[in-house]
């Protein structure tokens, strides 16, 4: 392969995937920080790790190479120069309350090995762990109730969102919520400095320094020439257009970008929480994202005649649009919960529509979504169930927990 990245569909046989095993950052959640750190509950760490290990083993047993985020970052920060650079950047992005505190944290972090540094930054730095000088700064005194100098990153096990491989390039995303914005810094360093990726001159379709937010859960590679991006609570239309222009100007394969608008609500966080591809002509869908007549707002972006421009065509029928852009005779939209209003709402909340395709017609799902899983099987799709009692508390399913790096082309 020309590049170490290759994802030209949602369903091509999965060869390599990036995961993050939940760590002590999950135990640093408290009731007072749940809303700020984007959780609805506190997972029980030993069980959430057991379930994640089961998920990883399920993929490995299918011959899929599993890479771990924490290991790649540690391998990336292999020199003193890179560690210093990373420390300065993570401190800057942590928006600390004073330069005095920043200097003290820098002095501490610089003494750590790469492994310990990565773990510390991910887990967060509690005030009780540090013997720092007291400060008379008002900003620090007002934050005395916060037990952390540096917040933990409990959302890291959802590796789908900070970056997404599209074709042979990557979108390194500007995360919408402050609690997650530092996460994409890890991917930025891996792509630029890790020996597996650094020499490949990988195209960056979207950069984390962009003005408008985009997250990977909204980014779906439908085929080698069509991608779909959700206009959601976390991804803005401006970001979609910016990336579409960059893609059209810098490669020739991808011809269309579908911007699919979904309701902006917590339950429908990203496009992949309500819509995923499971086979060449089959998709899961949560019926509530469509109007009573089945209509939606769908915008097809294509390269414009003038440099840096797009032509935009509005559609309202998802079924017809998918058939058209993917050149299919027919399309099956598989309803979450079988379309039952109670089962659909319950199982969508637990990511019943959030499937990870590991081959055409083979998907990984949460075992708790038994109604949706049964319906998906009735369409001839193989469903591989994984444990989910604690993992699901984070509001993300198997697709959310995985960042495909390599898939076979269809």
mmCIF file of C-alpha atoms in Angstrom:
data_model
loop_
_atom_site.group_PDB
_atom_site.id
_atom_site.type_symbol
_atom_site.label_atom_id
_atom_site.label_comp_id
_atom_site.label_asym_id
_atom_site.label_seq_id
_atom_site.Cartn_x
_atom_site.Cartn_y
_atom_site.Cartn_z
ATOM 1 C CA UNK A 1 0.000 0.000 0.000
ATOM 2 C CA UNK A 2 1.193 3.487 -0.838
ATOM 3 C CA UNK A 3 0.257 4.937 2.546
ATOM 4 C CA UNK A 4 -0.090 3.358 6.016
ATOM 5 C CA UNK A 5 -3.721 4.568 6.042
ATOM 6 C CA UNK A 6 -6.448 3.146 3.808
ATOM 7 C CA UNK A 7 -10.184 3.391 4.433
ATOM 8 C CA UNK A 8 -12.260 3.596 1.265
ATOM 9 C CA UNK A 9 -15.502 2.221 2.705
ATOM 10 C CA UNK A 10 -17.361 1.554 5.939
ATOM 11 C CA UNK A 11 -17.594 -2.179 5.251
ATOM 12 C CA UNK A 12 -14.324 -3.348 3.655
ATOM 13 C CA UNK A 13 -12.592 -6.110 5.607
ATOM 14 C CA UNK A 14 -11.072 -4.419 8.648
ATOM 15 C CA UNK A 15 -7.334 -5.011 8.957
ATOM 16 C CA UNK A 16 -6.066 -2.495 11.535
ATOM 17 C CA UNK A 17 -7.930 -0.514 14.175
ATOM 18 C CA UNK A 18 -6.987 1.958 16.906
ATOM 19 C CA UNK A 19 -8.473 1.499 20.393
ATOM 20 C CA UNK A 20 -7.894 2.947 23.846
ATOM 21 C CA UNK A 21 -8.318 0.693 26.858
ATOM 22 C CA UNK A 22 -10.225 2.660 29.527
ATOM 23 C CA UNK A 23 -7.922 3.575 32.378
ATOM 24 C CA UNK A 24 -7.916 5.418 35.673
ATOM 25 C CA UNK A 25 -9.253 8.525 33.927
ATOM 26 C CA UNK A 26 -12.701 6.873 34.184
ATOM 27 C CA UNK A 27 -12.334 6.607 37.974
ATOM 28 C CA UNK A 28 -11.589 10.325 38.129
ATOM 29 C CA UNK A 29 -15.192 11.080 37.206
ATOM 30 C CA UNK A 30 -17.319 12.447 40.059
ATOM 31 C CA UNK A 31 -21.000 13.434 40.189
ATOM 32 C CA UNK A 32 -19.937 17.077 40.163
ATOM 33 C CA UNK A 33 -17.850 16.688 36.994
ATOM 34 C CA UNK A 34 -20.121 14.382 34.974
ATOM 35 C CA UNK A 35 -21.796 17.110 32.949
ATOM 36 C CA UNK A 36 -18.558 18.978 32.273
ATOM 37 C CA UNK A 37 -16.771 15.777 31.227
ATOM 38 C CA UNK A 38 -19.732 14.607 29.099
ATOM 39 C CA UNK A 39 -20.777 11.504 31.016
ATOM 40 C CA UNK A 40 -24.208 10.551 32.358
ATOM 41 C CA UNK A 41 -22.896 8.011 34.862
ATOM 42 C CA UNK A 42 -19.649 6.625 36.279
ATOM 43 C CA UNK A 43 -18.601 3.265 34.796
ATOM 44 C CA UNK A 44 -17.136 0.633 37.154
ATOM 45 C CA UNK A 45 -13.532 0.479 35.960
ATOM 46 C CA UNK A 46 -12.736 -3.255 36.475
ATOM 47 C CA UNK A 47 -15.850 -4.242 34.542
ATOM 48 C CA UNK A 48 -15.494 -1.621 31.828
ATOM 49 C CA UNK A 49 -11.909 -2.840 31.264
ATOM 50 C CA UNK A 50 -13.059 -6.464 31.155
ATOM 51 C CA UNK A 51 -15.713 -5.576 28.581
ATOM 52 C CA UNK A 52 -13.258 -3.545 26.504
ATOM 53 C CA UNK A 53 -10.753 -6.424 26.567
ATOM 54 C CA UNK A 54 -13.538 -8.703 25.322
ATOM 55 C CA UNK A 55 -14.224 -6.232 22.496
ATOM 56 C CA UNK A 56 -10.536 -6.085 21.547
ATOM 57 C CA UNK A 57 -10.196 -9.891 21.690
ATOM 58 C CA UNK A 58 -13.281 -10.264 19.495
ATOM 59 C CA UNK A 59 -11.570 -8.144 16.840
ATOM 60 C CA UNK A 60 -8.213 -9.913 17.209
ATOM 61 C CA UNK A 61 -9.888 -13.314 16.913
ATOM 62 C CA UNK A 62 -11.119 -12.165 13.497
ATOM 63 C CA UNK A 63 -7.522 -11.440 12.429
ATOM 64 C CA UNK A 64 -7.708 -7.687 12.996
ATOM 65 C CA UNK A 65 -4.582 -5.875 14.186
ATOM 66 C CA UNK A 66 -5.406 -3.848 17.297
ATOM 67 C CA UNK A 67 -3.258 -0.808 18.051
ATOM 68 C CA UNK A 68 -3.604 1.055 21.336
ATOM 69 C CA UNK A 69 -3.626 4.834 21.503
ATOM 70 C CA UNK A 70 -1.669 5.048 24.736
ATOM 71 C CA UNK A 71 1.113 2.808 23.372
ATOM 72 C CA UNK A 72 1.404 4.723 20.081
ATOM 73 C CA UNK A 73 1.649 8.063 21.891
ATOM 74 C CA UNK A 74 4.333 6.720 24.234
ATOM 75 C CA UNK A 75 6.316 5.403 21.266
ATOM 76 C CA UNK A 76 5.908 8.765 19.547
ATOM 77 C CA UNK A 77 7.368 10.761 22.452
ATOM 78 C CA UNK A 78 10.684 8.993 22.089
ATOM 79 C CA UNK A 79 13.001 11.997 22.419
ATOM 80 C CA UNK A 80 13.479 14.688 25.053
ATOM 81 C CA UNK A 81 12.748 17.336 22.437
ATOM 82 C CA UNK A 82 9.381 15.820 21.497
ATOM 83 C CA UNK A 83 8.394 15.320 25.140
ATOM 84 C CA UNK A 84 9.178 18.977 25.924
ATOM 85 C CA UNK A 85 7.230 20.116 22.865
ATOM 86 C CA UNK A 86 4.263 17.928 23.803
ATOM 87 C CA UNK A 87 4.295 19.090 27.439
ATOM 88 C CA UNK A 88 4.290 22.745 26.405
ATOM 89 C CA UNK A 89 1.394 22.157 24.044
ATOM 90 C CA UNK A 90 -0.752 20.085 26.418
ATOM 91 C CA UNK A 91 -0.236 22.647 29.177
ATOM 92 C CA UNK A 92 -1.219 25.462 26.853
ATOM 93 C CA UNK A 93 -4.350 23.627 25.750
ATOM 94 C CA UNK A 94 -5.297 22.714 29.313
ATOM 95 C CA UNK A 95 -6.033 26.421 29.940
ATOM 96 C CA UNK A 96 -4.528 26.525 33.405
ATOM 97 C CA UNK A 97 -5.376 29.294 35.823
ATOM 98 C CA UNK A 98 -1.927 30.892 36.067
ATOM 99 C CA UNK A 99 1.574 30.866 34.628
ATOM 100 C CA UNK A 100 2.876 29.908 38.080
ATOM 101 C CA UNK A 101 0.828 26.716 38.031
ATOM 102 C CA UNK A 102 1.827 26.024 34.433
ATOM 103 C CA UNK A 103 5.511 26.344 35.318
ATOM 104 C CA UNK A 104 5.152 24.009 38.302
ATOM 105 C CA UNK A 105 3.338 21.384 36.259
ATOM 106 C CA UNK A 106 5.960 21.661 33.521
ATOM 107 C CA UNK A 107 8.739 21.031 36.053
ATOM 108 C CA UNK A 108 6.899 17.937 37.247
ATOM 109 C CA UNK A 109 5.936 16.490 33.847
ATOM 110 C CA UNK A 110 9.405 16.883 32.368
ATOM 111 C CA UNK A 111 10.751 14.389 34.938
ATOM 112 C CA UNK A 112 8.445 11.604 33.733
ATOM 113 C CA UNK A 113 9.198 8.832 31.271
ATOM 114 C CA UNK A 114 7.157 8.774 28.066
ATOM 115 C CA UNK A 115 4.837 6.027 29.378
ATOM 116 C CA UNK A 116 4.252 7.813 32.684
ATOM 117 C CA UNK A 117 3.797 11.171 30.968
ATOM 118 C CA UNK A 118 1.095 9.836 28.663
ATOM 119 C CA UNK A 119 -0.676 8.064 31.509
ATOM 120 C CA UNK A 120 -0.559 11.157 33.738
ATOM 121 C CA UNK A 121 -1.949 13.474 31.072
ATOM 122 C CA UNK A 122 -4.759 11.051 30.214
ATOM 123 C CA UNK A 123 -5.668 10.279 33.842
ATOM 124 C CA UNK A 124 -5.521 13.908 34.984
ATOM 125 C CA UNK A 125 -3.515 15.546 37.766
ATOM 126 C CA UNK A 126 -5.196 15.825 41.152
ATOM 127 C CA UNK A 127 -4.266 18.688 43.461
ATOM 128 C CA UNK A 128 -3.737 16.320 46.393
ATOM 129 C CA UNK A 129 -0.977 14.543 44.422
ATOM 130 C CA UNK A 130 1.116 17.701 44.050
ATOM 131 C CA UNK A 131 2.976 19.672 46.675
ATOM 132 C CA UNK A 132 2.840 22.947 44.817
ATOM 133 C CA UNK A 133 3.362 26.451 46.141
ATOM 134 C CA UNK A 134 0.159 28.232 47.088
ATOM 135 C CA UNK A 135 -1.017 31.034 44.833
ATOM 136 C CA UNK A 136 -2.741 34.296 45.601
ATOM 137 C CA UNK A 137 -4.315 34.467 42.154
ATOM 138 C CA UNK A 138 -8.078 35.026 42.319
ATOM 139 C CA UNK A 139 -8.627 32.601 39.420
ATOM 140 C CA UNK A 140 -6.997 29.762 41.359
ATOM 141 C CA UNK A 141 -8.739 30.573 44.627
ATOM 142 C CA UNK A 142 -12.097 30.455 42.842
ATOM 143 C CA UNK A 143 -11.296 26.983 41.501
ATOM 144 C CA UNK A 144 -10.480 25.447 44.886
ATOM 145 C CA UNK A 145 -13.540 23.191 44.652
ATOM 146 C CA UNK A 146 -12.116 21.531 41.523
ATOM 147 C CA UNK A 147 -9.983 18.603 42.706
ATOM 148 C CA UNK A 148 -7.856 18.702 39.524
ATOM 149 C CA UNK A 149 -5.110 20.917 38.223
ATOM 150 C CA UNK A 150 -5.455 19.109 34.891
ATOM 151 C CA UNK A 151 -8.750 17.433 34.014
ATOM 152 C CA UNK A 152 -8.894 13.719 33.158
ATOM 153 C CA UNK A 153 -9.908 12.540 29.680
ATOM 154 C CA UNK A 154 -12.527 9.820 30.323
ATOM 155 C CA UNK A 155 -13.884 9.991 26.751
ATOM 156 C CA UNK A 156 -10.636 8.690 25.270
ATOM 157 C CA UNK A 157 -11.982 5.171 24.793
ATOM 158 C CA UNK A 158 -14.156 6.601 22.036
ATOM 159 C CA UNK A 159 -11.264 6.758 19.588
ATOM 160 C CA UNK A 160 -13.601 7.367 16.629
ATOM 161 C CA UNK A 161 -14.080 11.072 17.335
ATOM 162 C CA UNK A 162 -10.675 12.823 17.534
ATOM 163 C CA UNK A 163 -9.668 11.708 14.025
ATOM 164 C CA UNK A 164 -10.951 9.716 11.068
ATOM 165 C CA UNK A 165 -9.117 8.034 8.209
ATOM 166 C CA UNK A 166 -10.691 8.923 4.863
ATOM 167 C CA UNK A 167 -9.113 7.271 1.835
ATOM 168 C CA UNK A 168 -5.341 7.525 2.284
ATOM 169 C CA UNK A 169 -5.605 10.701 4.349
ATOM 170 C CA UNK A 170 -6.917 11.731 7.725
ATOM 171 C CA UNK A 171 -9.156 14.291 9.352
ATOM 172 C CA UNK A 172 -7.640 15.412 12.670
ATOM 173 C CA UNK A 173 -10.651 16.984 14.249
ATOM 174 C CA UNK A 174 -11.395 20.110 16.201
ATOM 175 C CA UNK A 175 -13.596 18.659 18.902
ATOM 176 C CA UNK A 176 -16.745 20.558 19.752
ATOM 177 C CA UNK A 177 -16.691 20.350 23.553
ATOM 178 C CA UNK A 178 -13.842 21.754 25.656
ATOM 179 C CA UNK A 179 -13.629 18.497 27.633
ATOM 180 C CA UNK A 180 -12.526 16.622 24.504
ATOM 181 C CA UNK A 181 -10.481 19.174 22.559
ATOM 182 C CA UNK A 182 -7.101 17.958 23.834
ATOM 183 C CA UNK A 183 -7.775 14.399 22.615
ATOM 184 C CA UNK A 184 -6.959 15.080 18.971
ATOM 185 C CA UNK A 185 -3.497 16.328 19.997
ATOM 186 C CA UNK A 186 -2.517 12.677 20.547
ATOM 187 C CA UNK A 187 -3.464 11.804 16.964
ATOM 188 C CA UNK A 188 -1.697 14.880 15.643
ATOM 189 C CA UNK A 189 1.560 13.739 17.244
ATOM 190 C CA UNK A 190 1.155 10.123 16.128
ATOM 191 C CA UNK A 191 0.604 11.071 12.485
ATOM 192 C CA UNK A 192 3.446 13.604 12.431
ATOM 193 C CA UNK A 193 6.085 11.838 14.527
ATOM 194 C CA UNK A 194 5.428 8.111 15.005
ATOM 195 C CA UNK A 195 7.780 6.030 12.795
ATOM 196 C CA UNK A 196 4.867 4.009 11.397
ATOM 197 C CA UNK A 197 3.256 7.144 9.933
ATOM 198 C CA UNK A 198 5.680 10.085 9.942
ATOM 199 C CA UNK A 199 7.504 9.376 6.672
ATOM 200 C CA UNK A 200 4.383 8.718 4.607
ATOM 201 C CA UNK A 201 3.475 12.354 3.930
ATOM 202 C CA UNK A 202 -0.131 11.627 4.910
ATOM 203 C CA UNK A 203 -2.667 14.163 3.595
ATOM 204 C CA UNK A 204 -4.538 16.077 6.298
ATOM 205 C CA UNK A 205 -8.079 16.721 5.075
ATOM 206 C CA UNK A 206 -9.085 18.697 8.161
ATOM 207 C CA UNK A 207 -6.918 20.136 10.916
ATOM 208 C CA UNK A 208 -7.593 20.453 14.629
ATOM 209 C CA UNK A 209 -6.747 24.170 14.465
ATOM 210 C CA UNK A 210 -9.757 24.853 12.223
ATOM 211 C CA UNK A 211 -12.254 27.534 13.230
ATOM 212 C CA UNK A 212 -15.298 25.256 13.259
ATOM 213 C CA UNK A 213 -15.844 21.871 14.975
ATOM 214 C CA UNK A 214 -16.089 18.420 13.441
ATOM 215 C CA UNK A 215 -16.043 14.991 15.117
ATOM 216 C CA UNK A 216 -15.318 11.529 13.771
ATOM 217 C CA UNK A 217 -18.629 10.013 14.810
ATOM 218 C CA UNK A 218 -20.184 12.176 12.118
ATOM 219 C CA UNK A 219 -17.777 11.026 9.378
ATOM 220 C CA UNK A 220 -18.752 7.950 7.321
ATOM 221 C CA UNK A 221 -16.895 6.647 4.262
ATOM 222 C CA UNK A 222 -19.739 5.207 2.189
ATOM 223 C CA UNK A 223 -17.595 4.259 -0.821
ATOM 224 C CA UNK A 224 -14.345 5.128 -2.533
ATOM 225 C CA UNK A 225 -15.956 8.236 -4.027
ATOM 226 C CA UNK A 226 -18.667 9.216 -1.510
ATOM 227 C CA UNK A 227 -18.410 10.251 2.130
ATOM 228 C CA UNK A 228 -21.213 11.302 4.457
ATOM 229 C CA UNK A 229 -20.889 13.753 7.336
ATOM 230 C CA UNK A 230 -23.537 14.508 9.905
ATOM 231 C CA UNK A 231 -24.584 18.085 10.578
ATOM 232 C CA UNK A 232 -25.109 17.428 14.261
ATOM 233 C CA UNK A 233 -24.767 18.744 17.778
ATOM 234 C CA UNK A 234 -20.996 18.275 17.420
ATOM 235 C CA UNK A 235 -20.230 19.031 13.740
ATOM 236 C CA UNK A 236 -20.904 22.336 11.977
ATOM 237 C CA UNK A 237 -21.831 22.887 8.309
ATOM 238 C CA UNK A 238 -18.903 25.310 7.961
ATOM 239 C CA UNK A 239 -16.443 22.564 8.935
ATOM 240 C CA UNK A 240 -18.004 20.149 6.461
ATOM 241 C CA UNK A 241 -17.712 22.610 3.593
ATOM 242 C CA UNK A 242 -14.122 23.469 4.566
ATOM 243 C CA UNK A 243 -13.106 19.805 4.503
ATOM 244 C CA UNK A 244 -15.033 19.101 1.296
ATOM 245 C CA UNK A 245 -13.166 21.891 -0.509
ATOM 246 C CA UNK A 246 -9.819 20.580 0.738
ATOM 247 C CA UNK A 247 -10.639 17.031 -0.330
ATOM 248 C CA UNK A 248 -11.847 18.077 -3.787
ATOM 249 C CA UNK A 249 -8.752 20.210 -4.357
ATOM 250 C CA UNK A 250 -6.188 17.648 -3.209
ATOM 251 C CA UNK A 251 -7.304 14.216 -4.456
ATOM 252 C CA UNK A 252 -9.299 12.748 -7.317
ATOM 253 C CA UNK A 253 -11.179 9.742 -5.910
ATOM 254 C CA UNK A 254 -13.781 11.300 -3.624
ATOM 255 C CA UNK A 255 -16.370 13.091 -5.747
ATOM 256 C CA UNK A 256 -19.268 13.693 -3.359
ATOM 257 C CA UNK A 257 -19.713 14.728 0.268
ATOM 258 C CA UNK A 258 -23.182 14.186 1.734
ATOM 259 C CA UNK A 259 -24.032 16.549 4.585
ATOM 260 C CA UNK A 260 -26.857 14.840 6.473
ATOM 261 C CA UNK A 261 -28.669 16.939 9.057
ATOM 262 C CA UNK A 262 -29.804 15.170 12.223
ATOM 263 C CA UNK A 263 -31.591 16.534 15.321
ATOM 264 C CA UNK A 264 -29.209 18.358 17.642
ATOM 265 C CA UNK A 265 -29.786 16.526 20.895
ATOM 266 C CA UNK A 266 -27.742 14.530 23.400
ATOM 267 C CA UNK A 267 -29.248 11.180 22.382
ATOM 268 C CA UNK A 268 -28.336 11.787 18.716
ATOM 269 C CA UNK A 269 -24.809 12.988 19.418
ATOM 270 C CA UNK A 270 -23.309 11.963 16.055
ATOM 271 C CA UNK A 271 -24.521 10.598 12.746
ATOM 272 C CA UNK A 272 -23.205 7.136 13.645
ATOM 273 C CA UNK A 273 -25.471 6.998 16.699
ATOM 274 C CA UNK A 274 -28.471 6.973 14.347
ATOM 275 C CA UNK A 275 -27.124 5.660 11.029
ATOM 276 C CA UNK A 276 -24.402 3.161 10.073
ATOM 277 C CA UNK A 277 -23.552 1.053 7.036
ATOM 278 C CA UNK A 278 -23.621 -2.733 7.548
ATOM 279 C CA UNK A 279 -23.431 -4.120 3.996
ATOM 280 C CA UNK A 280 -23.197 -2.954 0.387
ATOM 281 C CA UNK A 281 -26.868 -1.963 0.358
ATOM 282 C CA UNK A 282 -27.919 -2.141 4.023
ATOM 283 C CA UNK A 283 -27.901 0.534 6.710
ATOM 284 C CA UNK A 284 -29.095 0.784 10.287
ATOM 285 C CA UNK A 285 -31.213 3.824 11.054
ATOM 286 C CA UNK A 286 -33.074 5.308 13.987
ATOM 287 C CA UNK A 287 -36.509 6.233 12.591
ATOM 288 C CA UNK A 288 -36.761 9.380 14.718
ATOM 289 C CA UNK A 289 -34.216 11.263 12.593
ATOM 290 C CA UNK A 290 -36.693 11.344 9.715
ATOM 291 C CA UNK A 291 -39.802 13.465 9.453
ATOM 292 C CA UNK A 292 -43.281 11.943 9.489
ATOM 293 C CA UNK A 293 -43.123 11.658 5.708
ATOM 294 C CA UNK A 294 -39.596 10.203 5.855
ATOM 295 C CA UNK A 295 -37.978 13.452 4.752
ATOM 296 C CA UNK A 296 -34.576 14.771 5.860
ATOM 297 C CA UNK A 297 -32.262 17.602 4.922
ATOM 298 C CA UNK A 298 -29.444 16.164 2.822
ATOM 299 C CA UNK A 299 -26.958 18.305 0.925
ATOM 300 C CA UNK A 300 -24.683 16.897 -1.785
ATOM 301 C CA UNK A 301 -21.425 18.831 -2.091
ATOM 302 C CA UNK A 302 -19.368 18.461 -5.267
ATOM 303 C CA UNK A 303 -16.356 20.260 -6.662
ATOM 304 C CA UNK A 304 -17.232 23.673 -8.083
ATOM 305 C CA UNK A 305 -15.960 25.217 -11.295
ATOM 306 C CA UNK A 306 -13.985 27.867 -9.435
ATOM 307 C CA UNK A 307 -11.027 26.900 -7.256
ATOM 308 C CA UNK A 308 -12.020 26.474 -3.630
ATOM 309 C CA UNK A 309 -15.741 26.284 -4.329
ATOM 310 C CA UNK A 310 -18.468 23.636 -4.079
ATOM 311 C CA UNK A 311 -21.763 23.104 -5.815
ATOM 312 C CA UNK A 312 -24.489 22.135 -3.362
ATOM 313 C CA UNK A 313 -27.679 20.226 -4.177
ATOM 314 C CA UNK A 314 -30.415 19.717 -1.588
ATOM 315 C CA UNK A 315 -32.235 16.393 -1.282
ATOM 316 C CA UNK A 316 -34.907 15.219 1.160
ATOM 317 C CA UNK A 317 -35.153 11.463 0.547
ATOM 318 C CA UNK A 318 -32.358 9.455 2.207
ATOM 319 C CA UNK A 319 -33.441 6.202 0.550
ATOM 320 C CA UNK A 320 -33.359 7.683 -2.972
ATOM 321 C CA UNK A 321 -30.156 9.627 -2.317
ATOM 322 C CA UNK A 322 -28.253 6.539 -1.159
ATOM 323 C CA UNK A 323 -29.411 4.557 -4.188
ATOM 324 C CA UNK A 324 -28.310 7.371 -6.479
ATOM 325 C CA UNK A 325 -24.869 8.214 -5.073
ATOM 326 C CA UNK A 326 -23.905 4.582 -4.433
ATOM 327 C CA UNK A 327 -25.363 3.358 -7.749
ATOM 328 C CA UNK A 328 -27.529 0.707 -6.077
ATOM 329 C CA UNK A 329 -30.706 -0.901 -7.377
ATOM 330 C CA UNK A 330 -32.189 -1.037 -3.901
ATOM 331 C CA UNK A 331 -31.380 -0.059 -0.314
ATOM 332 C CA UNK A 332 -32.514 -1.539 3.002
ATOM 333 C CA UNK A 333 -32.873 0.820 5.960
ATOM 334 C CA UNK A 334 -32.920 -1.391 9.074
ATOM 335 C CA UNK A 335 -34.834 0.355 11.883
ATOM 336 C CA UNK A 336 -33.356 0.471 15.374
ATOM 337 C CA UNK A 337 -35.529 -1.525 17.751
ATOM 338 C CA UNK A 338 -37.508 -2.824 14.818
ATOM 339 C CA UNK A 339 -39.243 0.541 14.631
ATOM 340 C CA UNK A 340 -41.095 -0.022 17.917
ATOM 341 C CA UNK A 341 -41.237 3.410 19.619
ATOM 342 C CA UNK A 342 -40.172 2.121 23.047
ATOM 343 C CA UNK A 343 -37.545 -0.407 21.931
ATOM 344 C CA UNK A 344 -36.159 2.015 19.336
ATOM 345 C CA UNK A 345 -35.749 4.858 21.836
ATOM 346 C CA UNK A 346 -34.278 2.594 24.524
ATOM 347 C CA UNK A 347 -31.838 0.809 22.258
ATOM 348 C CA UNK A 348 -30.805 3.937 20.392
ATOM 349 C CA UNK A 349 -29.881 5.448 23.784
ATOM 350 C CA UNK A 350 -27.666 2.388 24.234
ATOM 351 C CA UNK A 351 -26.266 2.679 20.687
ATOM 352 C CA UNK A 352 -28.387 0.062 18.975
ATOM 353 C CA UNK A 353 -27.695 1.764 15.633
ATOM 354 C CA UNK A 354 -23.980 2.170 16.314
ATOM 355 C CA UNK A 355 -22.488 -0.851 14.547
ATOM 356 C CA UNK A 356 -18.883 -1.520 13.560
ATOM 357 C CA UNK A 357 -18.662 -3.336 10.240
ATOM 358 C CA UNK A 358 -15.627 -5.637 10.134
ATOM 359 C CA UNK A 359 -16.476 -7.041 6.680
ATOM 360 C CA UNK A 360 -19.380 -6.717 4.241
ATOM 361 C CA UNK A 361 -22.444 -8.000 6.076
ATOM 362 C CA UNK A 362 -20.582 -8.636 9.359
ATOM 363 C CA UNK A 363 -20.987 -6.189 12.237
ATOM 364 C CA UNK A 364 -20.034 -5.891 15.899
ATOM 365 C CA UNK A 365 -22.788 -4.655 18.223
ATOM 366 C CA UNK A 366 -23.624 -4.398 21.927
ATOM 367 C CA UNK A 367 -25.319 -7.492 23.334
ATOM 368 C CA UNK A 368 -27.840 -5.406 25.288
ATOM 369 C CA UNK A 369 -29.568 -4.257 22.086
ATOM 370 C CA UNK A 370 -31.221 -7.619 21.505
ATOM 371 C CA UNK A 371 -34.232 -6.280 19.593
ATOM 372 C CA UNK A 372 -32.094 -4.359 17.073
ATOM 373 C CA UNK A 373 -29.630 -7.255 16.786
ATOM 374 C CA UNK A 374 -32.442 -9.660 15.941
ATOM 375 C CA UNK A 375 -33.784 -7.289 13.289
ATOM 376 C CA UNK A 376 -30.320 -6.826 11.743
ATOM 377 C CA UNK A 377 -29.905 -10.626 11.557
ATOM 378 C CA UNK A 378 -33.253 -10.910 9.804
ATOM 379 C CA UNK A 379 -31.703 -8.941 6.921
ATOM 380 C CA UNK A 380 -29.004 -11.602 6.463
ATOM 381 C CA UNK A 381 -26.279 -9.723 8.341
ATOM 382 C CA UNK A 382 -23.947 -11.575 10.725
ATOM 383 C CA UNK A 383 -24.065 -9.910 14.145
ATOM 384 C CA UNK A 384 -21.142 -10.379 16.549
ATOM 385 C CA UNK A 385 -22.199 -9.283 20.025
ATOM 386 C CA UNK A 386 -19.857 -7.875 22.678
ATOM 387 C CA UNK A 387 -20.382 -7.167 26.382
ATOM 388 C CA UNK A 388 -21.852 -3.777 27.175
ATOM 389 C CA UNK A 389 -23.229 -3.259 30.669
ATOM 390 C CA UNK A 390 -20.550 -0.722 31.708
ATOM 391 C CA UNK A 391 -19.112 0.357 28.341
ATOM 392 C CA UNK A 392 -22.506 1.706 27.312
ATOM 393 C CA UNK A 393 -22.575 4.153 30.233
ATOM 394 C CA UNK A 394 -20.257 6.378 28.212
ATOM 395 C CA UNK A 395 -22.903 6.835 25.481
ATOM 396 C CA UNK A 396 -20.985 5.196 22.662
ATOM 397 C CA UNK A 397 -21.086 1.839 20.868
ATOM 398 C CA UNK A 398 -18.582 -0.381 18.997
ATOM 399 C CA UNK A 399 -18.169 2.101 16.140
ATOM 400 C CA UNK A 400 -17.548 4.920 18.614
ATOM 401 C CA UNK A 401 -14.861 2.856 20.364
ATOM 402 C CA UNK A 402 -12.857 2.133 17.222
ATOM 403 C CA UNK A 403 -10.866 4.114 14.681
ATOM 404 C CA UNK A 404 -10.226 2.012 11.550
ATOM 405 C CA UNK A 405 -6.785 2.617 10.097
ATOM 406 C CA UNK A 406 -6.762 0.023 7.313
ATOM 407 C CA UNK A 407 -9.544 -1.739 5.424
ATOM 408 C CA UNK A 408 -9.449 -3.787 2.258
ATOM 409 C CA UNK A 409 -10.811 -1.993 -0.774
ATOM 410 C CA UNK A 410 -14.125 -3.363 -2.032
#
